[in-house]
Each structure stands twice: as structure tokens, then as C-alpha cells.
Amino acid sequence: MKFLCICQYGHSPSAALVRVFHSLKHEAVAVGVGTSPSAIEVIGDWADHICVMQPHFANYVPDRLKHKVAVFDVGHDQWSNPYNQDLLTILRSMADQFLKEKQ
């Protein structure tokens, strides 16, 4: 599967989720609504699923792609680091559950 992961700047929670999906042998790209909002439509077309790290980030996804949105709500970025082990553990659990539901 291919994933677009969206957060505020594309540097912490979405980048961490990309790392999780890569470890599970899936393609994934991180984008920030504050840094590359125009990339959302282009990469959203490519992606099978669009993972938003907070529900309000779905507002940046074009209506025609909303059916691809999945919310991975980790709340406000308190980690500021995509290598944070607590964040990765939370996201790994969310990703495992999401993938199990998609089988």
C-alpha cells in the first residue's frame, strides 16, 4: 500500500508514521500543511490512503480524495522528533490496527 501522511510541517508525527510504514514494507511520504499544501493533491492521487495526524488536517485534503482519509490522531506534536520511541510505539500500534482492518 501507499500512504500520504499529513501533519503541520511534515517533520515529526507524519515523518514518524512514514518510518513505521516503511518498516512494514509500505511506501509512504510525509507532507506538511504549513510547508507543502499544494503537494497534498498530487501525492494524494498517488496514495491509497491519506493519514492525517489530527482530524483538522483533513480540511486540507481535496473533497475528491476525502474517501482516502484515515485519522491517526496523536494530538498536538509534543515530540518534535520523528525518532522519538514513544511516538513510534504509539504509531506502530495505530498502523498495525489500521492494516489489520484493511485486510
Tab-separated table of C-alpha atoms in Angstrom:
chain	number	residue	atom	x	y	z
A	1	MET	CA	0.000	0.000	0.000
A	2	LYS	CA	0.978	3.628	-0.483
A	3	PHE	CA	0.431	6.276	2.182
A	4	LEU	CA	0.459	10.055	2.342
A	5	CYS	CA	0.971	11.194	5.939
A	6	ILE	CA	-0.002	14.768	6.811
A	7	CYS	CA	0.813	16.950	9.811
A	8	GLN	CA	1.583	20.643	10.345
A	9	TYR	CA	5.096	20.759	8.856
A	10	GLY	CA	5.772	17.194	7.696
A	11	HIS	CA	8.692	16.795	10.093
A	12	SER	CA	7.633	14.960	13.241
A	13	PRO	CA	4.419	12.914	13.607
A	14	SER	CA	3.887	12.376	9.880
A	15	ALA	CA	7.569	11.585	9.333
A	16	ALA	CA	7.415	9.107	12.212
A	17	LEU	CA	4.392	7.408	10.655
A	18	VAL	CA	6.268	7.221	7.356
A	19	ARG	CA	9.092	5.429	9.197
A	20	VAL	CA	6.570	2.962	10.647
A	21	PHE	CA	5.027	2.242	7.239
A	22	HIS	CA	8.476	1.833	5.675
A	23	SER	CA	9.376	-0.688	8.386
A	24	LEU	CA	6.223	-2.597	7.404
A	25	LYS	CA	7.322	-2.596	3.730
A	26	HIS	CA	4.816	0.024	2.524
A	27	GLU	CA	5.547	3.144	0.500
A	28	ALA	CA	4.891	6.394	2.358
A	29	VAL	CA	5.543	10.133	2.073
A	30	ALA	CA	5.170	12.927	4.655
A	31	VAL	CA	3.782	16.377	3.817
A	32	GLY	CA	3.072	19.413	5.961
A	33	VAL	CA	0.032	21.633	5.505
A	34	GLY	CA	2.181	24.585	6.527
A	35	THR	CA	5.033	23.831	4.153
A	36	SER	CA	3.718	21.999	1.078
A	37	PRO	CA	-0.083	22.190	0.915
A	38	SER	CA	-0.149	22.009	-2.886
A	39	ALA	CA	1.621	18.632	-2.752
A	40	ILE	CA	-1.342	17.083	-0.943
A	41	GLU	CA	-3.446	16.795	-4.094
A	42	VAL	CA	-0.633	15.410	-6.253
A	43	ILE	CA	0.628	12.883	-3.734
A	44	GLY	CA	-2.936	12.188	-2.590
A	45	ASP	CA	-3.719	10.953	-6.101
A	46	TRP	CA	-0.797	8.534	-5.843
A	47	ALA	CA	-1.623	7.330	-2.323
A	48	ASP	CA	-4.020	4.539	-1.459
A	49	HIS	CA	-4.592	6.140	1.959
A	50	ILE	CA	-4.135	9.646	3.328
A	51	CYS	CA	-3.253	9.604	7.019
A	52	VAL	CA	-3.855	12.825	8.913
A	53	MET	CA	-2.178	13.210	12.279
A	54	GLN	CA	-5.026	15.314	13.700
A	55	PRO	CA	-8.627	15.415	12.440
A	56	HIS	CA	-8.484	19.064	11.312
A	57	PHE	CA	-5.720	18.291	8.792
A	58	ALA	CA	-8.384	16.516	6.718
A	59	ASN	CA	-9.652	20.015	5.840
A	60	TYR	CA	-6.608	20.362	3.559
A	61	VAL	CA	-7.465	17.238	1.573
A	62	PRO	CA	-9.446	17.938	-1.616
A	63	ASP	CA	-13.051	16.730	-1.466
A	64	ARG	CA	-12.488	14.204	-4.258
A	65	LEU	CA	-9.820	12.486	-2.106
A	66	LYS	CA	-11.627	12.561	1.260
A	67	HIS	CA	-12.633	8.901	0.894
A	68	LYS	CA	-8.944	8.030	1.354
A	69	VAL	CA	-8.560	9.850	4.694
A	70	ALA	CA	-7.725	7.945	7.862
A	71	VAL	CA	-7.198	9.789	11.142
A	72	PHE	CA	-4.150	8.816	13.193
A	73	ASP	CA	-4.858	11.301	15.972
A	74	VAL	CA	-1.739	11.694	18.092
A	75	GLY	CA	-2.777	15.166	19.249
A	76	HIS	CA	-0.568	18.226	19.206
A	77	ASP	CA	3.081	17.441	18.416
A	78	GLN	CA	4.759	17.098	21.787
A	79	TRP	CA	7.704	15.063	20.474
A	80	SER	CA	9.298	17.313	17.803
A	81	ASN	CA	11.309	14.300	16.711
A	82	PRO	CA	10.288	11.531	14.289
A	83	TYR	CA	12.728	9.177	16.053
A	84	ASN	CA	11.036	9.504	19.444
A	85	GLN	CA	10.435	5.962	20.658
A	86	ASP	CA	7.197	6.772	22.496
A	87	LEU	CA	5.751	8.339	19.338
A	88	LEU	CA	6.905	5.428	17.191
A	89	THR	CA	5.347	2.931	19.607
A	90	ILE	CA	2.005	4.752	19.530
A	91	LEU	CA	2.042	4.989	15.743
A	92	ARG	CA	3.114	1.371	15.274
A	93	SER	CA	0.096	0.262	17.278
A	94	MET	CA	-2.201	2.529	15.238
A	95	ALA	CA	-0.686	1.338	11.949
A	96	ASP	CA	-0.983	-2.325	12.925
A	97	GLN	CA	-4.659	-1.836	13.797
A	98	PHE	CA	-5.327	0.102	10.573
A	99	LEU	CA	-3.653	-2.528	8.394
A	100	LYS	CA	-5.479	-5.347	10.211
A	101	GLU	CA	-8.803	-3.629	9.461
A	102	LYS	CA	-7.866	-3.244	5.765
A	103	GLN	CA	-7.144	-6.950	5.251
